[in-house]
XYZ file of C-alpha atoms in Angstrom:
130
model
C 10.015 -7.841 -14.636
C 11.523 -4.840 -12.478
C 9.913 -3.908 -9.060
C 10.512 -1.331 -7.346
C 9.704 -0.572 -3.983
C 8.282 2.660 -3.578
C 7.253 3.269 0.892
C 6.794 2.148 3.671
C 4.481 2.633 6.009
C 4.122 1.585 9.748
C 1.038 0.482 11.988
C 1.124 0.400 15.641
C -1.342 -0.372 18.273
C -0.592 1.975 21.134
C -2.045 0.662 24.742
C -4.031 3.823 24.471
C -5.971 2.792 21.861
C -4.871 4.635 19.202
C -2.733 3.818 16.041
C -0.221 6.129 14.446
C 0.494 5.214 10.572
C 4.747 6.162 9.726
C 5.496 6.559 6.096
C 9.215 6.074 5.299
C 11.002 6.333 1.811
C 12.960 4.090 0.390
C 13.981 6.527 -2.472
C 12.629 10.053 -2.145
C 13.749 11.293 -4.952
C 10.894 8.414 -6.582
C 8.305 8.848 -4.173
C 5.627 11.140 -2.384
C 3.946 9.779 0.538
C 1.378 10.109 3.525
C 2.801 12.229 6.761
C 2.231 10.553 10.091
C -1.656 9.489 10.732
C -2.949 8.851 14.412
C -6.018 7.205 14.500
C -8.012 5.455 17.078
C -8.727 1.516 17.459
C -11.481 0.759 15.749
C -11.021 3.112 12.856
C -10.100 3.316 9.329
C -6.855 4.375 7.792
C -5.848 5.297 4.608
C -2.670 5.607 2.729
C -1.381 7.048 -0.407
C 1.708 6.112 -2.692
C 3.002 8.055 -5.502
C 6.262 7.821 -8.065
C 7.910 9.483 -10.787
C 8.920 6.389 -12.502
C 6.508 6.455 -15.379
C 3.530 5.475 -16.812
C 5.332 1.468 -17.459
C 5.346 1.410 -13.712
C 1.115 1.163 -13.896
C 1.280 -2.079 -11.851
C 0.937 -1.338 -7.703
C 1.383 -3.732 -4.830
C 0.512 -2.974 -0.994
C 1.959 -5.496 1.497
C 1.673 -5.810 5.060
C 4.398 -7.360 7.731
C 2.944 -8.110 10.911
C 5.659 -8.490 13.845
C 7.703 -11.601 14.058
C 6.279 -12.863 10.737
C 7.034 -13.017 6.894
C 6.040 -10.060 4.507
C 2.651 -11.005 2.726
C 0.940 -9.421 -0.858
C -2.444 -8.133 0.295
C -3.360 -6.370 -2.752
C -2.197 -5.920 -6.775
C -3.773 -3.045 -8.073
C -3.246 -1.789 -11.633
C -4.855 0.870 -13.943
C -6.462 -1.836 -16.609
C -8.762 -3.332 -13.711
C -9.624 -0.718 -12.055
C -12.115 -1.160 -8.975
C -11.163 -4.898 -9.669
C -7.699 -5.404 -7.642
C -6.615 -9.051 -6.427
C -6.708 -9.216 -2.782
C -6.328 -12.677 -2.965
C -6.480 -14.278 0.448
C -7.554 -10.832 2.086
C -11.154 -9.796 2.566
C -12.496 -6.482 0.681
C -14.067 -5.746 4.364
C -10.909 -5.581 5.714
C -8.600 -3.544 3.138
C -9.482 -1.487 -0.042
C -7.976 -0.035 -2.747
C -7.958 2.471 -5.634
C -5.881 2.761 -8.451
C -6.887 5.978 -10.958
C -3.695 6.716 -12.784
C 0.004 4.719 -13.587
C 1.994 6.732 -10.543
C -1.031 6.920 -7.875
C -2.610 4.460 -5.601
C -4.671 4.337 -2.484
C -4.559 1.825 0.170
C -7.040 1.560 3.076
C -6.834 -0.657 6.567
C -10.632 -0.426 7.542
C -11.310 -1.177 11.366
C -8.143 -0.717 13.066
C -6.441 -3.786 15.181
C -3.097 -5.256 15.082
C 0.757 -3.652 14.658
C 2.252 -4.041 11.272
C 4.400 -2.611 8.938
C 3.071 -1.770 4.922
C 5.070 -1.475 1.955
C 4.158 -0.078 -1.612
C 6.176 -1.373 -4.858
C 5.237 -0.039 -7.959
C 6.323 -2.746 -10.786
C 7.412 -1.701 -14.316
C 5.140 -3.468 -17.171
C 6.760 -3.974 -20.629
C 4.227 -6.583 -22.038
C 3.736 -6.304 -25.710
C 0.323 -7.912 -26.885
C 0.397 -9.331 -30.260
C-alpha cells in the first residue's frame, strides 16, 4: 500500500482569541490547498485537500499533531462510504468530513480550541475483488 502525503495544515491559538489555519505543501506539483484562514475561538474551520494522483488514490486521511505530542489518525475518508468515514476515537461533534470524488476531500475542526498541526495523505488503492 503507497501513501502519500498530500498538506499540511497548521492551527494556532493566538492570545487574542483567534486562530489562523497555514496550509503548506509537501509536493505542489500533487496538490491544491486552502490559503491562510483566521478564525476566532470558538468557531469552526474548514479545510480542503486536493491531488492529481488519480482516481487509485480514492482513499483520504486527515491527522492532527498537537504540540509536544505524537501524530494521531482522526479521520479515513474514502469515496465507497461516503458520509460514513472512521473517526475512530474522535467525536463527529468535534471534526467532520466529506469525501465526493477520488482527488477531493473536506476536513472540518468545529468549535475552535487548542494549537495543532493537520496533515492530509491521500493513499493509493489497488485491491482487486474476486
Amino acid at each position: 500500500s503507497r501513501l502519500v502525503f498530500l498538506c499540511f495544515l497548521y492551527l494556532k491559538l493566538l492570545i487574542i482569541n483567534q486562530t489562523v489555519i497555514h496550509t503548506g505543501l509537501i509536493d505542489a506539483n500533487d496538490v491544491t490547498q486552502t490559503p491562510i484562514l483566521w478564525k476566532d475561538q470558538g468557531n469552526n474551520a474548514t479545510m480542503s485537500c486536493s491531488h492529481t494522483k488519480g482516481a487509485d488514490y480514492y482513499q483520504m486521511y486527515w491527522y492532527r499533531q498537537l504540540p509536544g505530542q505524537n501524530m494521531e489518525l482522526i479521520v479515513f475518508t474514502t469515496t465507497a462510504k461516503k458520509g460514513d468515514h472512521d473517526f475512530g476515537k474522535f467525536s463527529k461533534d468535534k471534526f467532520s468530513a466529506t469525501k465526493t470524488e477520488a482527488q477531493n476531500g473536506d476536513f472540518t475542526v468545529k468549535n475552535l480550541d487548542s494549537s495543532a498541526v493537520y496533515f492530509c495523505a491521500a493513499s493509493y488503492h489497488s485491491a482487486t475483488c474476486h
